[in-house]
Amino acid sequence: MDTSKTSPAGPRELRATWASAPYPVVLADRAGGVIELNDAASCILPEVRPGDWLHESAPNWLADAHQRLSRGIPSQNGSSSAPAGGRIGERVYEAHPTRDPDGDVVWWLVDDTDRRLAEEALRSERERTAFLAEASNALLSSLNVDRCMEVTAQLAATHLADAAVIVAPGKGRRHPMTSCVGENPVSRGTVEIDTSAMPGLSEALQGFPPVPSRWIDPASAPEWVIPEEMRGSVGSVVITPLPGHGLPGGVLILLRSADHTAFTEDAEIFARLFAARAGAALSAARMYAEQSSITTTLMRELLPPSLHQVNGVEFAGGYRASGQSERVGGDFYDVHPGADADQESLAVLGDVCGKGLEAAVLTGKIRNTLHALLPLADDHQRMLRLLNTALLNSHHTRFATLVLASAVRLERGVRLRVTSAGHPAPLVVRADGTVEEAETHGSLVGVLRDIKSATAAIDLAVGETCLLFTDGITEARGGPLGDEMFGESRLREALGECAGMPAEAVVERVQMLAAQWVGRGRHDDMAVVAITTPRGGPLTAMTLGSLGRRRA
Amino acid sequence: MTVSTSLRPDQRLIRTCREELWSALRDGDEHAAATAVFAGLEDGVPAEAVLMEVIAPSQARVGQEWAANRMTVAQEHVATAINERVIAALAHHPAGRVEPRHARVAVACVEGEWHALPARLLSEVLRLRGWRVDFLGAHVPTPHLIAHLHRTGPEAVLLSASIPTHLPTAHAAITACMAAGVPVLAGGAAFGADGRYARSLGASDWAADAATVAELLAAGLPRPDPTAMHHPIEDLPHLADQEYTMIAQSRSRLVKETLAELEERFLPMREYSSRQRRHTAEDIAHVADYLATALYVDDQELFTAFIGWTAGILTARGVPARSLALTLDVLDSQLKDFPRARALLERAGHGLRPDPHIPVPGNGKPA
Amino acid sequence: MTTLPQPYFKLTVERVGRHTLIVRLFGDLDHESSDELVETLDQRLRAERAELDELHLDFGELGAVDSMGLSAILMVHRYCEAAHVHLHLDRRPPHLDRILTVTGTLAYLTDPCAQHEPVRLGDTSPPRGADPRR
């Protein structure tokens, strides 16, 4: 430290200036002996008198700062210019030194309490805002209710309290419960709860009427509230309802252990802000779960079934809806198994004009009607005429095109009767790879008063396949050059390679080629059904068990 | 604790079983295939060993035989379909029945990925080890996968991809799953023999085989930090040069122009039938796709390996590999403003020797 | 700003003489454009049916046509029948003929001698048997 420069006037000479200063001022010599204090300083440091040693009567932080300054040691934070600071009584001061060449130091004490408090408040506010933003991100990432509760419990147990318990609305007395203690893994379970045992609980679980969050006495809290790790050490408990946005939301229970500070009012308000976010995320997840379960139920009716071997005839189907997020659309297929091996099974594949849910609803109507008309399936023309009449509607000209294929296993192969109602004719691949078009044609259904159709009879030998497809396959645009139609000739070529394949391999091959043709481009609904004469009977656990033993 | 470690399968039995299955697959004989596998089971080969040491190798062999032109596309599909049926039947066999005792996991193939058998085998192994497995199948669009995660809240997603050109799609799927708070374990040949792409695309982890997947799951995968606002570009900062984007977008034009130029420079092409011409266009499109993918993951090896492998495929089918070198040349001349792409093309071109070593990218043929 | 090439559809309606309406279609008739055709012709036929005898749909400049496009043509056919206006499908490109053939509607839509009972507009129930109003 540079001590060679002399100030024009030393501290002692300036006494007149600082004696009446509004700041507390302490003058001490190099060794730490107090020379003088002004009135303001005496006021806050009544025990310090001239002649005392700073380290005996002044606060430690001031005595230390003085010693460091006198010995030329930089202050702890490394910068000699930064003021020393510390508590005096209830308040916080910064001490700014002025030195003279003899080593005497005037300490100017500046009351910093309010600024420190403001800074403290700002920092904790920023931390809370950051935490709430972080919590929102975390909570919004999942629409799964369990996962959402898990995240809520984790966040609350690490940021708001020592442990958090979430009780969700349940059925009857049983309620799903998620709890988390500190950084430990989350545990999940259900509890049987008498909601009247805890004030505010039943309202919160019903979602009505609104209740404020409240403190409860840990001693009176029911046993299930206290996680095992916290037994006997709980100091305070707060119950905060989770807002449900029209649905019951459940409650968030926060616990702090006895050796931690209890919840302040401030912390409780903060917990409420967090609960609002958690509640919003949980109710979104509940709504999603409810919607998705309704959709799943409805879709189960609309989705194409998975097909398999029926009475010695192999059926396989594949479907891909046009929309990225849709799974239902205007194409459909079904297989109605014959009652026994002598009875024909009926396969139907069709395409309803239009897209999306509206088309799916018409699809459902057609599938139901055909199901009702099954007893008449030995006469395709009649079946189609009745279906047409059922669909006729004077208000619109939405139509459907479809193919009916009745299949029965005979000794040497499968006999098919195939009828197209305004639909592209099915293709048949023979054992030698030749591809033929089924000689059937007819009118679409749902618009014309009179419809006509012609049925083709086809015999499929072992390994031969009849392929029913919708125009989503043939009209798929893409390919290496980007804008070509997949086309019937490419489909025929692909099918030519499918001689001898099992039905599902044919379906997969056709679907794969069409999907790869389209690439990432847009496409229409695509559906295919393959009907094949298999080499042997179906693999079942029973036949396989006997197979294994036969060899052994 | 697992079926495979509690019993020491007899290697000789497994070998016999594998040979019998292979000859059944080659003949397309479903019942013979089932007989082979079920006899093995009853002779004491554990179900997991049947899956991983009998069925899996036979399926890999199908891919190799196809690549060497010793098996047709149809035979390949028949063999795969038979393996799938055998696996399905296995699940109903007493030796394959297991009550779930672990958490739920989802197994899915990336959208565009049709090779479902590796994922299917993995699902069955995990099922045997007591996991509750939702097998979503081949070609799962990312929105469907995410909807499934929200609906069921599994512990992890096991994402399978065999063909490297699906890596950009896999990246989107990985990012979406992780953002939904579900860890992703990537697997399959597309992610590289050492799993390097799984890591660069931000997956939680990578596993080379089903047993490793089971171990990682048992150890517990950490949940992705749901508060981290992650942007996919952070995984792959090199994408900022837009080379991938522009080549992926102009793919059709690139193929058309390359085809036209190739016709000028490669005389035998003038004699090509329309079918051969179409196949050439498809080959060029594959090269463009692999080039774009190599740009996406910024990896020379991915492209070089594909070119070497394609040269082998073409040679096995009597197409001169010179056309491939020429294709790279033509592409290079069309991509003057793409320094990364040109570097890839040049170095892959150097690797085209008359008798190239054939590394196999993926376990099958190009997309 | 660059504009992406949009699927393009345009429709012009021209009255020729007292009794004829000529409708020219340009571009793709599909799920996006089919409503425009149906609504335009519904209005014109309602307004001018008393004088009209003939309606010509000119497909000379038609692009792609999908099932919604065909549905629209069938609807126009219905309107024409209700208005006792004769519908002509002129200058049909091969792909339109193909979709009409596959769906079994070519004769219905183009054969002036084809006898078919119209589904009357305003019927609330599907027609059954002989129409008593004929």
XYZ file of N, CA and C in Angstrom, chain A residues 134-135 137-145 147 150-151 155 188 288-289 292-293 296 309 314 320 323-327 479-484 489-490 493 497-506 508-509 511-513 515-517 520 534-541 543-552, chain B residues 16 20 27-31 34-36 38-40 42-43 73-75 77-78 80-82 84-86 89-90 92-93 97 111-112 114 139 141-144 146-153 165-166 168-169 179-181 223-224 226-227 229 244 248 251-253 255-256 259 275 278-279 281-282 285 365 367:
450
model
N -39.279 -22.552 -13.565
C -38.729 -23.894 -13.697
C -39.808 -24.939 -13.401
N -40.576 -24.664 -12.354
C -41.641 -25.594 -11.977
C -42.660 -25.714 -13.099
N -42.182 -25.281 -16.308
C -41.598 -26.096 -17.373
C -41.682 -27.570 -17.039
N -41.275 -27.877 -15.810
C -41.245 -29.273 -15.400
C -42.651 -29.866 -15.414
N -43.605 -29.080 -14.916
C -44.966 -29.606 -14.792
C -45.639 -29.745 -16.153
N -45.282 -28.833 -17.075
C -45.959 -28.870 -18.372
C -45.398 -29.940 -19.285
N -44.249 -30.527 -18.913
C -43.624 -31.455 -19.847
C -44.414 -32.746 -19.982
N -45.162 -33.114 -18.988
C -45.877 -34.387 -19.090
C -47.371 -34.200 -18.919
N -48.125 -34.924 -19.723
C -49.579 -34.908 -19.577
C -50.062 -36.167 -18.869
N -49.114 -36.876 -18.269
C -49.469 -38.088 -17.541
C -49.690 -37.735 -16.076
N -50.857 -38.093 -15.528
C -51.232 -37.646 -14.189
C -50.218 -38.116 -13.131
N -47.129 -38.994 -13.446
C -45.844 -38.335 -13.642
C -45.903 -36.890 -13.133
N -45.743 -36.824 -9.463
C -44.377 -37.134 -9.060
C -43.524 -35.857 -9.097
N -43.627 -35.139 -10.224
C -42.837 -33.915 -10.394
C -43.233 -32.890 -9.323
N -40.576 -31.383 -6.645
C -40.270 -29.952 -6.595
C -40.585 -29.383 -5.214
N -45.311 -43.905 -4.332
C -46.715 -43.783 -4.721
C -47.520 -44.887 -4.081
N -56.646 -34.520 -20.139
C -56.061 -35.270 -21.245
C -56.351 -36.751 -21.078
N -56.169 -37.238 -19.840
C -56.401 -38.663 -19.578
C -57.848 -39.022 -19.886
N -58.454 -38.824 -23.612
C -57.794 -39.883 -24.359
C -58.462 -41.216 -24.086
N -59.057 -41.373 -22.890
C -59.743 -42.649 -22.657
C -61.061 -42.703 -23.442
N -60.006 -43.350 -26.984
C -59.585 -44.743 -27.147
C -60.795 -45.662 -27.256
N -55.485 -65.987 -39.317
C -55.993 -67.098 -40.119
C -57.374 -67.547 -39.636
N -55.824 -67.404 -44.873
C -55.020 -66.425 -44.146
C -55.443 -65.013 -44.537
N -52.992 -47.120 -42.672
C -52.285 -45.931 -42.227
C -53.120 -44.714 -42.579
N -53.576 -38.306 -41.735
C -53.087 -37.267 -40.825
C -51.999 -37.811 -39.921
N -51.032 -36.967 -39.595
C -49.953 -37.346 -38.690
C -50.513 -37.782 -37.343
N -51.479 -37.002 -36.853
C -51.951 -37.279 -35.502
C -53.235 -38.105 -35.517
N -53.751 -38.381 -36.701
C -55.005 -39.135 -36.761
C -54.730 -40.630 -36.865
N -55.656 -41.389 -36.363
C -55.531 -42.827 -36.550
C -56.741 -43.399 -37.247
N -41.517 -40.885 -54.442
C -40.508 -41.592 -55.220
C -39.228 -40.789 -55.301
N -38.219 -41.372 -55.946
C -36.924 -40.688 -56.005
C -37.024 -39.329 -56.689
N -37.944 -39.184 -57.605
C -38.033 -37.909 -58.318
C -39.015 -36.952 -57.648
N -39.686 -37.424 -56.587
C -40.437 -36.509 -55.744
C -41.910 -36.350 -56.046
N -42.344 -36.444 -57.307
C -43.730 -36.080 -57.587
C -44.451 -37.119 -58.440
N -43.907 -38.335 -58.470
C -44.550 -39.375 -59.273
C -45.589 -40.122 -58.457
N -48.837 -49.974 -61.853
C -47.812 -50.855 -62.420
C -46.745 -51.152 -61.371
N -46.403 -50.149 -60.547
C -45.419 -50.389 -59.499
C -45.992 -51.354 -58.446
N -45.780 -54.779 -59.902
C -44.401 -55.258 -59.871
C -44.037 -55.741 -58.462
N -43.395 -59.980 -56.702
C -42.338 -60.544 -55.868
C -42.898 -61.216 -54.616
N -44.216 -61.169 -54.465
C -44.819 -61.656 -53.221
C -45.401 -63.056 -53.335
N -45.148 -63.733 -54.457
C -45.660 -65.094 -54.597
C -45.052 -65.950 -53.496
N -45.891 -66.751 -52.838
C -45.398 -67.665 -51.816
C -45.229 -67.033 -50.450
N -45.486 -65.728 -50.337
C -45.336 -65.086 -49.031
C -46.581 -65.265 -48.187
N -46.421 -65.310 -46.858
C -47.596 -65.278 -45.992
C -48.314 -63.934 -46.122
N -49.618 -63.930 -45.804
C -50.430 -62.725 -46.016
C -49.838 -61.501 -45.329
N -49.391 -61.655 -44.068
C -48.925 -60.427 -43.401
C -47.636 -59.902 -43.987
N -46.825 -60.797 -44.580
C -45.605 -60.322 -45.223
C -45.952 -59.542 -46.487
N -47.002 -59.981 -47.205
C -47.435 -59.258 -48.402
C -47.908 -57.860 -48.005
N -47.191 -56.176 -45.331
C -46.100 -55.343 -44.843
C -45.257 -54.824 -45.994
N -45.011 -55.698 -46.979
C -44.201 -55.314 -48.135
C -44.863 -54.161 -48.889
N -47.234 -52.074 -47.837
C -47.280 -50.870 -46.992
C -45.917 -50.192 -46.939
N -44.883 -50.996 -46.793
C -43.549 -50.443 -46.663
C -43.141 -49.715 -47.938
N -43.405 -50.353 -49.101
C -43.012 -49.723 -50.354
C -43.761 -48.404 -50.556
N -45.090 -46.504 -48.204
C -44.647 -45.514 -47.220
C -43.297 -44.942 -47.604
N -42.406 -45.819 -48.097
C -41.096 -45.321 -48.502
C -41.204 -44.452 -49.741
N -42.155 -44.791 -50.603
C -42.377 -43.984 -51.799
C -42.771 -42.558 -51.399
N -41.365 -38.430 -46.476
C -41.944 -37.559 -45.465
C -43.068 -36.714 -46.024
N -52.599 -70.483 -47.142
C -51.360 -70.793 -46.424
C -50.877 -72.207 -46.706
N -49.607 -72.434 -46.395
C -49.017 -73.754 -46.576
C -49.584 -74.765 -45.607
N -49.778 -74.354 -44.361
C -50.302 -75.310 -43.387
C -51.309 -74.623 -42.499
N -51.658 -75.281 -41.414
C -52.585 -74.672 -40.483
C -51.897 -73.567 -39.694
N -52.670 -72.853 -38.898
C -52.071 -71.773 -38.118
C -51.237 -72.324 -36.973
N -50.237 -71.521 -36.546
C -49.441 -71.874 -35.381
C -50.232 -71.529 -34.136
N -50.501 -72.513 -33.320
C -51.124 -72.196 -32.036
C -50.294 -72.883 -30.971
N -50.521 -72.474 -29.753
C -49.757 -73.073 -28.667
C -49.952 -74.586 -28.677
N -50.857 -76.686 -31.292
C -50.165 -77.410 -32.357
C -48.668 -77.400 -32.098
N -48.165 -76.258 -31.527
C -46.736 -76.162 -31.317
C -46.265 -77.108 -30.230
N -47.038 -77.193 -29.178
C -46.665 -78.113 -28.114
C -46.482 -79.507 -28.679
N -47.426 -79.942 -29.490
C -47.343 -81.287 -30.044
C -46.192 -81.389 -31.040
N -45.930 -80.252 -31.750
C -44.822 -80.268 -32.704
C -43.506 -80.561 -32.000
N -43.314 -79.811 -30.884
C -42.063 -79.968 -30.166
C -41.877 -81.403 -29.713
N -42.942 -81.967 -29.154
C -42.836 -83.332 -28.616
C -42.615 -84.338 -29.727
N -43.241 -84.043 -30.899
C -43.151 -84.995 -31.977
C -41.686 -85.232 -32.358
N -40.907 -84.149 -32.379
C -39.525 -84.309 -32.770
C -38.711 -84.976 -31.676
N -39.018 -84.548 -30.453
C -38.237 -85.050 -29.330
C -38.592 -86.508 -29.084
N -27.669 -76.769 -32.747
C -28.570 -77.649 -33.492
C -29.863 -76.904 -33.821
N -31.387 -75.963 -37.511
C -32.707 -76.440 -37.945
C -33.612 -75.283 -38.307
N -36.303 -72.674 -46.447
C -37.360 -73.353 -47.209
C -38.693 -72.650 -47.069
N -38.781 -71.634 -46.231
C -40.062 -70.948 -46.002
C -41.059 -71.861 -45.313
N -40.577 -72.773 -44.494
C -41.477 -73.747 -43.861
C -41.745 -73.353 -42.407
N -42.899 -72.747 -42.225
C -43.274 -72.221 -40.923
C -43.334 -73.315 -39.854
N -43.937 -74.440 -40.223
C -44.114 -75.475 -39.217
C -42.802 -76.128 -38.825
N -41.192 -73.742 -36.428
C -41.775 -73.842 -35.090
C -41.328 -75.128 -34.403
N -41.278 -76.211 -35.180
C -40.853 -77.495 -34.611
C -39.447 -77.373 -34.048
N -38.551 -76.747 -34.828
C -37.162 -76.615 -34.400
C -37.083 -75.856 -33.081
N -39.446 -75.119 -30.828
C -40.142 -75.673 -29.667
C -39.480 -76.943 -29.157
N -38.869 -77.661 -30.087
C -38.109 -78.833 -29.634
C -36.944 -78.366 -28.775
N -36.287 -77.273 -29.218
C -35.183 -76.716 -28.434
C -35.637 -76.354 -27.037
N -38.117 -77.561 -25.372
C -38.429 -78.727 -24.557
C -37.188 -79.528 -24.197
N -36.128 -79.349 -25.001
C -34.858 -79.985 -24.633
C -34.134 -79.185 -23.562
N -36.008 -60.998 -52.186
C -36.793 -60.160 -51.289
C -37.931 -60.981 -50.683
N -38.581 -61.785 -51.545
C -39.721 -62.570 -51.072
C -39.281 -63.549 -49.988
N -38.158 -64.236 -50.240
C -37.670 -65.205 -49.231
C -37.341 -64.503 -47.923
N -38.741 -61.789 -46.779
C -39.987 -61.455 -46.087
C -40.638 -62.680 -45.471
N -40.585 -63.791 -46.197
C -41.168 -65.027 -45.671
C -40.456 -65.413 -44.378
N -38.770 -63.546 -42.320
C -39.082 -62.613 -41.239
C -40.465 -62.891 -40.662
N -41.439 -63.114 -41.569
C -42.802 -63.374 -41.110
C -42.833 -64.644 -40.265
N -42.073 -65.652 -40.681
C -42.053 -66.908 -39.917
C -41.461 -66.665 -38.538
N -41.462 -63.946 -36.880
C -42.427 -63.212 -36.066
C -43.507 -64.128 -35.507
N -43.967 -65.039 -36.353
C -45.008 -65.961 -35.876
C -44.482 -66.890 -34.788
N -43.241 -67.313 -34.980
C -42.651 -68.207 -33.982
C -42.526 -67.471 -32.638
N -45.877 -67.233 -31.004
C -46.296 -68.505 -30.429
C -45.512 -68.810 -29.154
N -44.252 -68.393 -29.152
C -43.375 -68.610 -28.008
C -43.949 -67.966 -26.750
N -46.835 -67.748 -25.874
C -47.937 -68.524 -25.294
C -47.468 -69.857 -24.722
N -46.223 -70.193 -24.998
C -45.684 -71.451 -24.497
C -45.453 -71.331 -22.982
N -44.085 -67.939 -20.463
C -45.076 -67.152 -19.716
C -44.480 -66.609 -18.417
N -40.397 -43.769 -36.757
C -41.227 -43.626 -37.962
C -40.364 -43.858 -39.193
N -40.882 -44.665 -40.122
C -40.130 -44.964 -41.336
C -39.345 -46.266 -41.222
N -39.118 -50.037 -40.788
C -39.998 -51.205 -40.928
C -39.375 -52.467 -40.376
N -42.482 -48.530 -37.424
C -42.989 -47.341 -38.091
C -43.995 -46.582 -37.216
N -45.307 -43.226 -35.793
C -45.184 -41.778 -35.928
C -44.945 -41.149 -34.552
N -44.056 -40.163 -34.502
C -43.703 -39.557 -33.217
C -44.929 -39.054 -32.432
N -45.912 -38.410 -33.081
C -47.072 -37.965 -32.292
C -47.795 -39.133 -31.601
N -47.848 -40.299 -32.275
C -48.492 -41.460 -31.648
C -47.686 -41.929 -30.440
N -45.683 -40.110 -28.540
C -45.811 -39.153 -27.436
C -47.179 -39.298 -26.757
N -48.220 -39.476 -27.560
C -49.554 -39.671 -26.981
C -49.554 -40.912 -26.084
N -48.868 -41.951 -26.540
C -48.778 -43.170 -25.727
C -48.069 -42.882 -24.399
N -47.002 -42.097 -24.440
C -46.256 -41.783 -23.216
C -47.131 -41.011 -22.240
N -47.873 -40.032 -22.749
C -48.743 -39.258 -21.874
C -49.823 -40.149 -21.264
N -50.299 -41.079 -22.074
C -51.394 -41.933 -21.608
C -50.910 -42.937 -20.564
N -49.715 -43.499 -20.780
C -49.331 -44.627 -19.937
C -48.209 -44.308 -18.957
N -47.461 -43.236 -19.181
C -46.385 -42.853 -18.261
C -45.377 -43.946 -17.978
N -30.555 -43.749 -42.196
C -31.259 -42.581 -42.747
C -32.437 -42.166 -41.871
N -32.789 -42.979 -40.894
C -33.868 -42.566 -39.994
C -33.359 -41.757 -38.805
N -32.332 -38.582 -38.465
C -32.981 -37.285 -38.197
C -34.361 -37.445 -37.554
N -35.145 -38.409 -38.044
C -36.452 -38.668 -37.437
C -36.284 -39.158 -36.002
N -38.434 -34.456 -23.680
C -39.153 -33.262 -23.245
C -40.418 -33.648 -22.485
N -40.951 -34.831 -22.796
C -42.128 -35.305 -22.069
C -41.718 -35.984 -20.757
N -40.439 -35.923 -20.435
C -39.984 -36.415 -19.147
C -39.718 -37.910 -19.098
N -34.453 -39.847 -14.938
C -35.427 -39.056 -15.691
C -34.726 -37.853 -16.286
N -35.064 -37.481 -17.516
C -34.462 -36.265 -18.040
C -34.887 -35.080 -17.174
N -36.625 -32.197 -16.283
C -37.755 -31.606 -16.989
C -37.685 -30.079 -17.035
N -36.792 -29.493 -16.238
C -36.745 -28.035 -16.239
C -35.778 -27.514 -17.289
N -34.716 -26.458 -20.601
C -35.369 -26.153 -21.869
C -34.360 -26.450 -22.969
N -27.499 -29.694 -44.459
C -28.467 -30.802 -44.373
C -29.821 -30.357 -44.887
N -31.665 -31.983 -48.042
C -32.872 -32.774 -47.787
C -34.067 -32.187 -48.543
N -33.841 -32.738 -52.492
C -33.487 -34.110 -52.839
C -33.996 -34.522 -54.232
N -35.292 -34.255 -54.513
C -35.866 -34.702 -55.786
C -35.136 -34.072 -56.967
N -34.877 -32.762 -56.848
C -34.194 -32.069 -57.946
C -32.786 -32.636 -58.110
N -31.753 -35.603 -57.404
C -31.816 -36.925 -58.028
C -32.061 -36.790 -59.530
N -33.006 -35.934 -59.891
C -33.322 -35.745 -61.321
C -32.092 -35.305 -62.090
N -29.428 -37.966 -62.325
C -29.844 -39.004 -63.264
C -29.567 -38.556 -64.701
N -37.220 -50.209 -66.110
C -37.120 -50.743 -64.755
C -35.732 -50.504 -64.170
N -35.347 -46.961 -63.309
C -36.048 -46.622 -62.066
C -35.199 -47.025 -60.863
N -34.591 -48.201 -60.972
C -33.750 -48.653 -59.862
C -32.550 -47.733 -59.688
N -32.508 -44.541 -60.345
C -33.012 -43.347 -59.658
C -33.143 -43.613 -58.165
N -33.621 -44.806 -57.824
C -33.764 -45.143 -56.392
C -32.407 -45.217 -55.707
N -31.218 -41.806 -55.085
C -31.962 -41.231 -53.960
C -31.400 -41.744 -52.628
N -30.918 -53.849 -45.775
C -30.645 -53.102 -46.997
C -30.984 -51.634 -46.790
N -32.840 -48.053 -46.972
C -34.251 -47.740 -46.792
C -35.052 -47.919 -48.046
